[in-house]
Amino acid sequence: MHQQATVVDGLQISNWSRPVLEELRTGGVSAVNATCAVWENAAETIRSIAQWLELANRNDDLFFLATSGADIERAKEQNKIAVFLGFQNTSPFEDDYRYVELFHRLGVRIAQLTYNNQNLLGGGCFEAEDSGLTRYGRVVVSEMNRVGMLIDLSHVGYRTSREAIEASTVPVAITHSNPLWFFDTPRNKPHDVIQPLVDRGGVIGCCLYPTVSGGEHMTIESFAGMVARMVDQYGPSHVGLGSDCTRGWDHEFVGWLRNGRWQPTAPENSPRWPAWPNWFTGPEDFPRLTEGLVAAGLTDGTIAAVLGGNFSRLFAEVMDTTKEKANV
Amino acid sequence: MHQQATVVDGLQISNWSRPVLEELRTGGVSAVNATCAVWENAAETIRSIAQWLELANRNDDLFFLATSGADIERAKEQNKIAVFLGFQNTSPFEDDYRYVELFHRLGVRIAQLTYNNQNLLGGGCFEAEDSGLTRYGRVVVSEMNRVGMLIDLSHVGYRTSREAIEASTVPVAITHSNPLWFFDTPRNKPHDVIQPLVDRGGVIGCCLYPTVSGGEHMTIESFAGMVARMVDQYGPSHVGLGSDCTRGWDHEFVGWLRNGRWQPTAPENSPRWPAWPNWFTGPEDFPRLTEGLVAAGLTDGTIAAVLGGNFSRLFAEVMDTTKEKANV
């Protein structure tokens, strides 16, 4: 059964091109949350979306810009990829809550509330102090609920995460993080963030990115075992996968992710891309990852849920049922 | 029959608010091309559209943002106004042809190629020299055709207008201008612009704005007679109305329209709003204008076509039949 399972990748931040997208199809990935803004403001983000429109027009045999959970099965049937445009920061909203609906109209369906740092909405995962969800943050959460845009907490601070889970009227996601016990970094999540997220119907996508999963020597047995333990702890309906693949970039892009424009890029904060484990170097390796889940003893039904069923359900719940409320 | 006719106003550039929109309903107007950019760049225009989204959400009993010709009859049935977002300049596209599709996704359905001055696409009506449709202008015309955005030539130079009419694969509009013989200004159009527009199925909206129709002393008999002569000359299917109403603004806004940021605002180029004829001071006077058309001897069928039938047909032809071609 799992060989026919629908695969949804909770997040990739690749340098998108036809070859990079073809890697997804080779790997059997039917849908992906594709980052189109990290530090960009509104004007920069519409340029990024314009590039996506052009890429979609030129490659309509390969992918389309998805706007609903139902698009995932449509993509699978057509052997295409449903690309969900996503933000890893709310910087494109600037200080204008109306930009939530504006970017929703442009196809954006997922937004992470903060990226590492404090922003107008709340605290980032690498701040020493987490402000919690701000006044503006509460407005944006409400507006995202209204228009049908999925809230992502992957790079968000713990306190802000908990407050956003509580403030949201629909389930939320952690698209690409691991439990803190698996690898100790502020990017991973403690039980007291994951449990309330699960209690409210959310999904956490376990993440392959080396700096949150242990680096190139992390084994497939270790990763699959972590997924299995997550399923045991939180149930089979709340665990997914978010590879965090970064295909096609040169090393300079890591500096952009790390520093944006908020601090100078210097040798000490200009890392190179980390090495990935040899059993998962890109989206083409999803079948191998699936084999690891089989070897870990997960049932076919659970594997299908983890590979894509859970994110498909969540996307549909957030995007499809609420969008009628918006005047869009 | 004409009392039940659907009224489409080819252009208004009002300071939109609920009271201003209510004037349209009072006047029996079911659809309007509402200007949301004149000199604005892309970033400024998304702010303007965000304001429209908010206004639409707060007044959904009164109007909605229309995206298809079919929306006009829906508005009439629901006693609402179908507001078509329009540009009076292509400045929001900047130098990026992909912004045509981007703004189409945000609901923009009409764009005037130039506003008075030369721009990246072609010559404006007040330039001494008209460059004709530029290289980029041809790309944008093609892209507007593809996505289903109506081309407007009201403030465009004659040569650029003729070249755009020829370049476009679908009919185009002059939403708010008069024939040159009615009032001599570069804003009005010679026969050798109107005839090719008509030959290709376009519509010209006769305009009430004082500086293109003769000022406050212009009579209803004169205006209705001009419409009647246009119908005689070009047939009943190619003449409409574009009031060019500017409700709710203070005098400072005329300076913005006149000068943008391209020249200093000075006493000699800072006019006050011109006085309108007392028989047409705003959208509430459309019924009186209709009486004038009756008095001029136009048939009920022709009056219905002029009041809204012709623009409805054109909007549907451009917006509804081509939008499937776009990946939207």
XYZ file of C-alpha atoms in Angstrom:
656
model
C 0.000 0.000 0.000
C 2.702 2.464 0.971
C 4.154 2.320 -2.520
C 0.966 3.978 -3.739
C 0.856 6.342 -0.774
C 0.591 10.054 -1.430
C 3.759 11.849 -0.366
C 3.558 15.418 0.942
C 6.805 17.167 1.831
C 6.130 19.625 4.639
C 8.846 22.018 3.518
C 11.554 22.602 0.956
C 13.456 25.821 0.390
C 15.152 24.889 -2.857
C 16.328 27.090 -5.707
C 13.419 26.035 -7.853
C 13.879 25.038 -11.454
C 12.607 22.264 -13.680
C 15.439 19.880 -12.732
C 14.845 20.487 -9.026
C 11.125 19.907 -9.451
C 11.807 16.748 -11.426
C 13.644 15.381 -8.413
C 10.356 15.532 -6.533
C 8.529 13.606 -9.230
C 11.302 11.017 -9.312
C 10.961 10.649 -5.562
C 7.205 10.194 -5.785
C 6.415 13.475 -4.035
C 2.934 14.771 -4.950
C 2.908 17.978 -2.940
C 5.369 20.333 -1.306
C 5.323 23.466 0.803
C 7.755 25.615 -1.182
C 9.242 28.609 0.572
C 8.954 31.832 -1.429
C 9.948 34.317 1.289
C 12.258 34.293 4.313
C 13.378 37.855 5.007
C 11.671 39.536 2.066
C 9.254 42.422 2.420
C 6.016 42.698 0.432
C 7.537 44.212 -2.688
C 10.310 41.638 -2.819
C 7.830 38.836 -2.270
C 5.582 39.747 -5.178
C 8.714 39.546 -7.351
C 9.326 36.064 -5.972
C 5.728 35.059 -6.683
C 5.981 36.511 -10.204
C 8.911 34.168 -10.785
C 6.753 31.288 -9.602
C 3.962 32.247 -12.002
C 6.416 32.157 -14.882
C 7.896 28.841 -13.767
C 4.382 27.379 -13.477
C 3.366 28.583 -16.929
C 6.484 27.067 -18.471
C 6.216 23.722 -16.686
C 2.506 23.028 -16.493
C 3.153 19.406 -17.448
C 5.176 19.004 -14.251
C 3.554 21.068 -11.509
C 0.890 23.590 -10.641
C 0.397 26.130 -7.883
C -1.945 24.482 -5.434
C -4.557 26.335 -3.434
C -6.521 23.602 -1.662
C -5.995 20.311 0.069
C -7.984 18.671 -2.707
C -5.242 19.715 -5.136
C -2.928 17.095 -3.623
C -4.898 14.105 -4.894
C -5.415 15.879 -8.218
C -1.657 16.220 -8.535
C -1.131 12.557 -7.737
C -3.716 11.484 -10.310
C -2.071 13.659 -12.956
C 1.480 12.638 -12.009
C 2.262 16.268 -11.233
C 3.389 18.132 -8.155
C 1.058 20.393 -6.200
C 3.269 23.284 -5.109
C 1.933 25.200 -2.110
C 3.561 28.603 -1.888
C 4.681 29.229 1.658
C 6.441 31.851 3.729
C 9.052 31.008 6.362
C 8.504 34.408 7.897
C 5.700 36.939 8.077
C 7.961 39.723 6.831
C 5.920 39.934 3.588
C 2.894 41.006 5.648
C 4.935 43.940 6.991
C 2.684 45.786 9.445
C -0.475 45.445 7.342
C -2.878 42.690 8.383
C -4.653 43.068 5.047
C -1.626 41.594 3.324
C -2.655 38.184 4.686
C -5.653 38.180 2.355
C -3.657 39.850 -0.403
C -1.014 37.121 -0.421
C -3.700 34.474 -0.036
C -5.137 35.812 -3.287
C -1.700 35.373 -4.836
C -1.742 31.715 -3.814
C 0.174 31.717 -0.545
C -1.335 29.045 1.692
C 1.206 28.522 4.497
C 3.109 31.015 6.636
C 5.555 30.467 9.460
C 4.962 33.157 12.044
C 8.614 33.947 12.745
C 11.991 32.948 11.321
C 14.568 32.464 14.095
C 14.310 36.082 15.309
C 11.759 38.239 17.048
C 9.462 39.927 14.559
C 6.263 41.958 14.706
C 4.207 38.841 15.473
C 6.216 37.034 18.105
C 9.434 35.433 19.280
C 11.755 33.346 17.102
C 13.353 30.095 18.184
C 16.864 31.560 18.533
C 15.943 34.559 20.684
C 17.001 34.414 24.343
C 13.679 35.964 25.309
C 10.389 34.996 23.673
C 7.890 37.866 23.690
C 4.971 35.540 23.124
C 2.353 36.213 20.470
C 2.115 40.006 20.100
C -0.950 42.209 19.624
C -0.375 42.214 15.886
C 0.413 38.489 16.012
C -3.045 37.777 17.349
C -4.632 39.776 14.540
C -2.629 37.909 11.914
C -3.476 34.509 13.414
C -7.146 35.436 13.285
C -6.838 36.675 9.719
C -4.956 33.547 8.616
C -7.752 31.474 10.143
C -10.335 33.518 8.266
C -8.816 33.298 4.816
C -7.556 29.726 5.167
C -3.782 30.035 5.491
C -1.958 27.355 7.471
C 0.089 28.529 10.470
C 3.590 27.022 10.684
C 5.599 27.105 13.924
C 8.841 25.396 12.899
C 11.245 28.294 13.534
C 9.021 29.925 16.174
C 9.873 30.256 19.859
C 8.239 27.868 22.319
C 6.124 30.417 24.140
C 4.907 32.070 20.944
C 4.204 28.602 19.554
C 2.047 27.633 22.500
C 0.161 30.909 22.383
C -0.407 30.612 18.640
C -1.714 27.054 19.014
C -4.165 28.341 21.591
C -5.148 31.447 19.647
C -5.799 29.631 16.385
C -9.323 28.354 15.809
C -8.045 25.660 13.444
C -5.177 23.179 13.763
C -1.654 24.382 13.014
C 1.542 22.781 11.737
C 5.153 22.382 12.577
C 6.188 21.578 9.032
C 9.879 20.796 9.622
C 11.195 20.162 13.135
C 11.964 17.212 15.349
C 11.281 16.511 19.002
C 13.879 18.044 21.265
C 14.883 14.671 22.689
C 16.015 13.500 19.230
C 18.448 16.351 18.748
C 18.979 19.244 21.102
C 18.580 22.560 19.298
C 16.138 25.448 19.742
C 14.841 24.536 16.286
C 13.392 21.302 17.713
C 10.328 21.124 19.922
C 9.654 20.125 23.516
C 6.736 17.939 24.493
C 4.852 20.912 25.874
C 4.705 22.428 22.407
C 4.007 19.222 20.471
C 1.293 17.947 22.819
C -0.988 21.010 22.616
C -0.465 21.124 18.857
C -1.545 17.477 18.641
C -4.434 18.013 21.047
C -5.848 20.580 18.644
C -5.447 18.401 15.566
C -2.116 19.663 14.257
C 0.706 17.825 12.499
C 4.475 17.896 13.044
C 6.717 17.079 10.087
C 9.861 15.257 11.140
C 12.834 16.876 9.518
C 15.875 15.575 7.665
C 17.912 18.773 7.713
C 21.298 17.907 9.228
C 21.421 20.638 11.853
C 18.142 19.491 13.408
C 18.561 15.736 12.946
C 22.209 15.088 13.820
C 24.201 15.505 10.639
C 25.553 13.242 7.960
C 26.085 10.282 10.282
C 22.470 10.105 11.414
C 21.218 6.672 10.353
C 17.980 5.742 8.658
C 17.282 3.427 11.605
C 17.665 6.307 14.013
C 15.378 8.599 12.002
C 12.718 5.950 11.364
C 12.891 4.975 15.031
C 12.226 8.594 16.006
C 9.204 8.667 13.704
C 7.955 5.409 15.205
C 8.318 6.759 18.733
C 6.480 9.944 17.738
C 3.654 7.809 16.356
C 3.553 5.806 19.588
C 3.511 8.947 21.695
C 1.167 11.192 19.732
C -0.770 8.747 17.590
C -0.530 7.989 13.871
C -2.570 11.023 12.773
C -0.239 13.807 13.846
C 3.166 12.950 12.411
C 4.400 13.846 8.941
C 7.618 14.615 7.101
C 9.277 17.894 6.163
C 12.568 17.276 4.442
C 13.806 20.898 4.493
C 15.663 20.153 1.272
C 17.690 23.042 -0.107
C 18.444 21.899 -3.634
C 20.209 24.017 -6.205
C 21.701 26.760 -4.043
C 25.295 27.803 -3.706
C 26.814 28.362 -0.281
C 26.081 32.077 -0.339
C 22.392 31.371 0.242
C 23.118 29.953 3.707
C 24.474 33.350 4.619
C 21.207 34.941 3.499
C 19.198 32.485 5.583
C 21.393 33.057 8.595
C 21.826 36.824 8.410
C 19.163 38.319 6.181
C 19.835 42.031 6.394
C 19.644 42.184 10.174
C 23.340 41.579 10.846
C 26.497 41.791 8.777
C 27.537 38.666 6.965
C 30.918 37.768 8.392
C 33.124 34.666 8.273
C 31.822 33.442 11.637
C 28.188 33.534 10.516
C 28.686 32.360 6.932
C 28.504 28.591 7.113
C 28.548 26.233 4.172
C 25.683 23.839 3.561
C 25.839 20.909 5.982
C 26.427 17.412 4.649
C 23.352 15.164 4.488
C 23.305 11.464 5.371
C 24.029 9.374 2.315
C 20.669 7.599 2.558
C 18.781 10.877 2.115
C 20.394 13.516 -0.036
C 17.293 14.906 -1.722
C 13.652 14.315 -2.673
C 14.629 11.387 -4.855
C 15.330 9.451 -1.671
C 11.771 9.414 -0.337
C 11.364 5.749 -1.438
C 14.411 4.817 0.612
C 13.029 6.685 3.587
C 9.787 4.764 3.141
C 11.725 1.508 3.286
C 13.179 2.683 6.578
C 9.697 3.243 7.977
C 8.715 -0.260 6.887
C 11.807 -1.682 8.544
C 10.915 0.191 11.737
C 7.722 -1.864 11.894
C 5.146 0.817 11.096
C 1.941 -0.448 9.536
C 1.045 0.399 5.956
C -1.738 2.643 7.191
C 0.557 4.559 9.490
C 3.200 4.900 6.800
C 0.627 6.347 4.400
C -0.494 8.793 7.077
C 3.081 9.880 7.850
C 4.154 10.147 4.218
C 1.294 12.424 3.256
C -2.103 11.518 4.621
C -1.771 13.660 7.711
C -0.590 16.800 5.958
C -3.244 16.264 3.269
C -5.944 16.167 5.925
C -4.559 19.231 7.702
C -4.174 21.244 4.489
C -7.762 20.445 3.528
C -9.077 21.288 6.973
C -7.395 24.676 7.063
C -7.501 25.727 3.426
C -10.669 24.205 2.040
C -13.211 24.635 4.800
C -12.399 28.180 5.793
C -11.802 29.808 2.482
C -15.474 30.335 1.851
C -15.483 32.708 4.770
C -13.048 34.948 2.974
C -14.323 37.227 0.272
C -12.042 35.555 -2.235
C -37.046 48.853 -21.037
C -34.243 51.295 -20.394
C -35.363 51.727 -16.819
C -34.397 48.104 -16.238
C -31.255 48.414 -18.314
C -27.963 47.385 -16.767
C -25.723 50.391 -16.243
C -21.940 49.985 -16.487
C -19.787 53.035 -15.798
C -16.620 52.767 -17.881
C -14.532 54.642 -15.339
C -14.595 56.410 -12.008
C -11.589 57.533 -9.993
C -13.373 58.392 -6.781
C -12.120 58.370 -3.212
C -13.978 55.185 -2.460
C -16.017 54.773 0.680
C -19.435 53.402 1.525
C -21.205 56.727 0.879
C -19.501 57.099 -2.492
C -20.448 53.548 -3.447
C -24.004 54.161 -2.324
C -24.234 56.963 -4.852
C -23.711 54.351 -7.563
C -26.521 52.187 -6.232
C -28.798 55.208 -6.008
C -27.991 55.987 -9.623
C -28.751 52.431 -10.707
C -25.157 51.626 -11.623
C -24.461 47.868 -11.517
C -20.794 47.883 -12.459
C -17.883 50.287 -12.510
C -14.244 50.318 -13.565
C -12.681 51.724 -10.402
C -9.178 53.143 -10.691
C -6.786 51.809 -8.058
C -3.501 53.091 -9.522
C -2.418 56.106 -11.567
C 1.251 56.809 -10.844
C 1.805 54.110 -8.232
C 4.478 51.439 -8.491
C 3.891 47.783 -7.628
C 4.449 48.113 -3.889
C 2.150 51.119 -3.621
C -0.494 49.369 -5.688
C -0.702 46.296 -3.492
C -1.363 48.682 -0.599
C -4.180 50.201 -2.615
C -5.599 46.756 -3.377
C -5.316 45.790 0.291
C -7.515 48.782 1.093
C -10.019 47.535 -1.471
C -10.053 44.060 0.111
C -10.882 45.602 3.466
C -13.558 47.846 1.990
C -15.093 44.841 0.213
C -15.118 42.730 3.368
C -16.823 45.498 5.314
C -19.437 46.272 2.683
C -20.302 42.940 1.138
C -23.982 43.873 1.194
C -23.218 46.738 -1.183
C -20.517 45.632 -3.614
C -18.042 42.937 -4.528
C -14.787 42.832 -6.464
C -15.748 41.548 -9.882
C -13.531 39.328 -11.999
C -15.711 38.394 -14.982
C -18.232 39.911 -17.310
C -20.797 37.526 -15.865
C -20.387 39.278 -12.527
C -22.239 42.312 -13.912
C -25.601 40.573 -14.199
C -25.011 38.885 -10.845
C -24.523 42.309 -9.290
C -27.696 43.605 -10.875
C -29.706 40.623 -9.644
C -28.367 41.103 -6.117
C -28.790 44.889 -6.168
C -25.061 45.264 -5.617
C -22.236 46.867 -7.520
C -19.650 44.841 -9.394
C -16.425 46.774 -8.890
C -13.754 46.023 -11.483
C -10.355 47.087 -10.228
C -8.567 49.036 -12.924
C -5.310 50.848 -13.526
C -5.111 54.170 -15.338
C -1.441 53.532 -15.961
C 0.821 50.520 -16.286
C 3.221 51.881 -13.669
C 2.263 49.006 -11.304
C 3.716 46.536 -13.804
C 7.054 48.365 -13.571
C 9.413 46.634 -15.988
C 8.213 43.114 -15.162
C 5.757 41.560 -17.635
C 4.953 38.894 -15.050
C 3.223 41.532 -12.960
C 0.354 41.470 -15.464
C -0.592 37.993 -14.288
C 0.265 38.851 -10.684
C -2.143 41.784 -10.612
C -4.705 39.774 -12.540
C -4.571 37.292 -9.667
C -5.227 40.192 -7.300
C -8.375 41.021 -9.263
C -7.213 43.750 -11.629
C -9.131 43.365 -14.882
C -8.580 46.634 -16.783
C -5.412 48.621 -17.437
C -4.878 51.809 -19.405
C -1.556 51.516 -21.191
C -0.336 55.049 -20.457
C -1.503 58.011 -18.392
C -0.911 61.296 -20.253
C 2.869 60.813 -20.423
C 5.280 58.535 -22.192
C 5.951 55.407 -20.174
C 7.700 52.086 -20.722
C 4.858 50.843 -22.944
C 4.093 53.765 -25.219
C 3.186 57.394 -25.709
C 0.681 59.320 -23.599
C -1.946 61.655 -24.997
C -0.223 64.848 -23.816
C 3.232 64.096 -25.241
C 4.313 66.146 -28.260
C 5.853 63.008 -29.739
C 4.214 59.577 -29.542
C 6.768 56.751 -29.532
C 4.191 54.202 -30.571
C 3.820 50.885 -28.786
C 7.267 49.945 -27.459
C 8.982 46.562 -27.370
C 7.848 46.077 -23.783
C 4.419 47.458 -24.690
C 3.932 44.659 -27.191
C 4.836 42.066 -24.588
C 2.382 43.535 -22.089
C -0.430 43.696 -24.668
C 0.162 40.036 -25.441
C 0.230 39.135 -21.758
C -2.946 41.131 -21.036
C -4.626 39.231 -23.880
C -3.454 35.936 -22.414
C -4.649 36.464 -18.865
C -7.835 38.318 -19.778
C -7.172 41.939 -18.814
C -8.962 44.649 -20.805
C -6.766 47.208 -22.557
C -7.885 50.825 -22.089
C -6.643 53.615 -24.379
C -8.363 56.673 -22.926
C -5.267 58.668 -21.937
C -3.043 57.033 -24.577
C -1.513 58.806 -27.571
C -3.110 58.307 -30.970
C -0.271 56.391 -32.566
C 0.211 54.102 -29.594
C -3.562 53.599 -29.514
C -3.705 52.535 -33.154
C -0.768 50.189 -32.690
C -2.258 48.659 -29.557
C -5.597 48.100 -31.300
C -3.741 46.286 -34.043
C -1.469 44.319 -31.693
C -4.265 43.099 -29.448
C -5.885 39.800 -30.390
C -9.098 40.787 -28.591
C -11.164 43.992 -28.685
C -10.019 46.930 -26.575
C -11.717 49.865 -24.869
C -11.581 53.597 -24.618
C -13.377 53.728 -21.302
C -13.684 57.503 -20.912
C -13.087 59.823 -23.883
C -15.143 61.649 -26.481
C -14.696 62.110 -30.189
C -12.347 64.937 -31.019
C -15.011 66.836 -32.937
C -17.145 67.133 -29.778
C -14.437 68.861 -27.764
C -10.919 69.532 -28.925
C -8.369 68.140 -26.490
C -5.659 65.486 -26.859
C -7.711 63.431 -24.385
C -10.430 62.978 -27.030
C -10.092 60.720 -30.034
C -9.964 61.231 -33.779
C -11.921 59.084 -36.186
C -8.789 57.206 -37.206
C -8.463 55.855 -33.671
C -12.157 55.190 -33.044
C -12.821 53.460 -36.372
C -10.140 50.740 -36.031
C -11.180 50.203 -32.418
C -14.776 49.701 -33.582
C -13.708 47.538 -36.511
C -12.132 45.125 -34.052
C -15.127 45.013 -31.739
C -14.114 47.601 -29.166
C -16.222 50.087 -27.206
C -15.721 53.803 -26.500
C -17.271 55.245 -23.350
C -18.477 58.814 -23.839
C -17.219 60.893 -20.974
C -18.838 63.484 -18.717
C -15.645 64.903 -17.235
C -15.772 68.661 -17.808
C -12.338 69.070 -19.378
C -13.157 66.573 -22.132
C -16.831 67.464 -22.640
C -16.933 71.249 -22.474
C -17.406 72.208 -18.846
C -20.302 73.116 -16.644
C -22.317 74.737 -19.415
C -22.373 71.654 -21.607
C -26.042 70.722 -22.002
C -27.674 67.358 -21.747
C -28.982 67.875 -25.266
C -25.467 68.435 -26.520
C -24.094 65.341 -24.777
C -26.976 63.069 -25.768
C -26.737 64.382 -29.302
C -23.070 63.463 -29.383
C -23.917 59.950 -28.218
C -26.615 59.697 -30.885
C -24.207 60.809 -33.587
C -21.632 58.276 -32.376
C -24.280 55.558 -32.612
C -25.154 56.680 -36.140
C -21.533 56.711 -37.178
C -20.186 53.578 -35.480
C -23.296 51.535 -34.845
C -25.174 50.863 -31.594
C -22.788 48.140 -30.378
C -19.655 50.206 -29.846
C -20.695 53.187 -27.725
C -20.849 53.247 -23.930
C -20.497 55.657 -21.042
C -17.563 56.435 -18.768
C -18.470 59.179 -16.336
C -14.933 59.774 -14.999
C -16.528 60.780 -11.700
C -14.077 61.853 -9.006
C -16.216 61.774 -5.885
C -14.903 62.389 -2.409
C -11.542 63.979 -3.155
C -10.209 67.312 -2.044
C -8.497 69.593 -4.536
C -5.045 68.290 -3.672
C -5.784 65.084 -5.543
C -5.989 66.938 -8.873
C -2.390 67.937 -8.307
C -1.461 64.279 -7.871
C -3.258 63.326 -11.075
C -1.628 66.151 -12.963
C 1.902 65.912 -11.606
C 2.454 62.540 -9.989
C 6.072 62.645 -8.942
C 7.382 63.487 -12.386
C 7.282 67.267 -12.018
C 7.033 69.644 -9.084
C 3.575 70.629 -8.020
C 3.413 74.382 -8.514
C 0.593 76.959 -8.580
C 0.408 76.843 -12.369
C -0.101 73.068 -12.470
C -2.305 72.730 -9.389
C -5.827 73.197 -10.653
C -8.984 72.821 -8.634
C -11.632 70.302 -9.636
C -13.629 71.606 -12.612
C -17.326 72.350 -12.188
C -19.698 69.752 -13.628
C -22.928 70.546 -15.479
C -25.832 70.750 -13.075
C -27.667 67.896 -14.832
C -24.833 65.456 -14.094
C -22.905 65.974 -10.886
C -22.330 62.343 -9.939
C -23.421 58.719 -10.369
C -26.825 59.522 -8.905
C -27.604 61.379 -12.132
C -27.469 58.390 -14.454
C -31.307 58.288 -14.613
C -31.318 61.905 -15.779
C -28.705 61.099 -18.395
C -30.900 58.215 -19.534
C -33.803 60.641 -19.989
C -31.535 62.725 -22.183
C -30.813 59.716 -24.383
C -34.539 59.053 -24.682
C -35.141 62.663 -25.628
C -32.430 62.395 -28.268
C -34.542 59.741 -29.966
C -32.431 56.660 -29.307
C -34.339 53.372 -29.247
C -34.728 51.404 -26.029
C -32.409 48.736 -27.384
C -29.725 51.250 -28.232
C -30.068 52.954 -24.871
C -29.627 49.624 -23.088
C -26.555 48.909 -25.186
C -25.036 52.327 -24.480
C -25.843 52.301 -20.761
C -24.197 48.958 -20.134
C -24.858 46.268 -22.695
C -21.838 47.082 -24.797
C -19.329 47.213 -21.961
C -20.877 44.043 -20.503
C -20.316 42.234 -23.780
C -16.765 43.544 -24.094
C -15.839 42.701 -20.507
C -17.140 39.151 -20.966
C -15.361 38.728 -24.272
C -12.005 39.809 -22.878
C -12.165 38.530 -19.309
C -14.254 35.388 -19.454
C -13.150 33.652 -22.622
C -9.435 34.149 -22.238
C -8.934 33.525 -18.581
C -8.846 29.789 -19.027
C -5.696 30.231 -21.029
C -3.947 31.683 -18.032
C -2.729 29.387 -15.325
C -5.002 31.075 -12.811
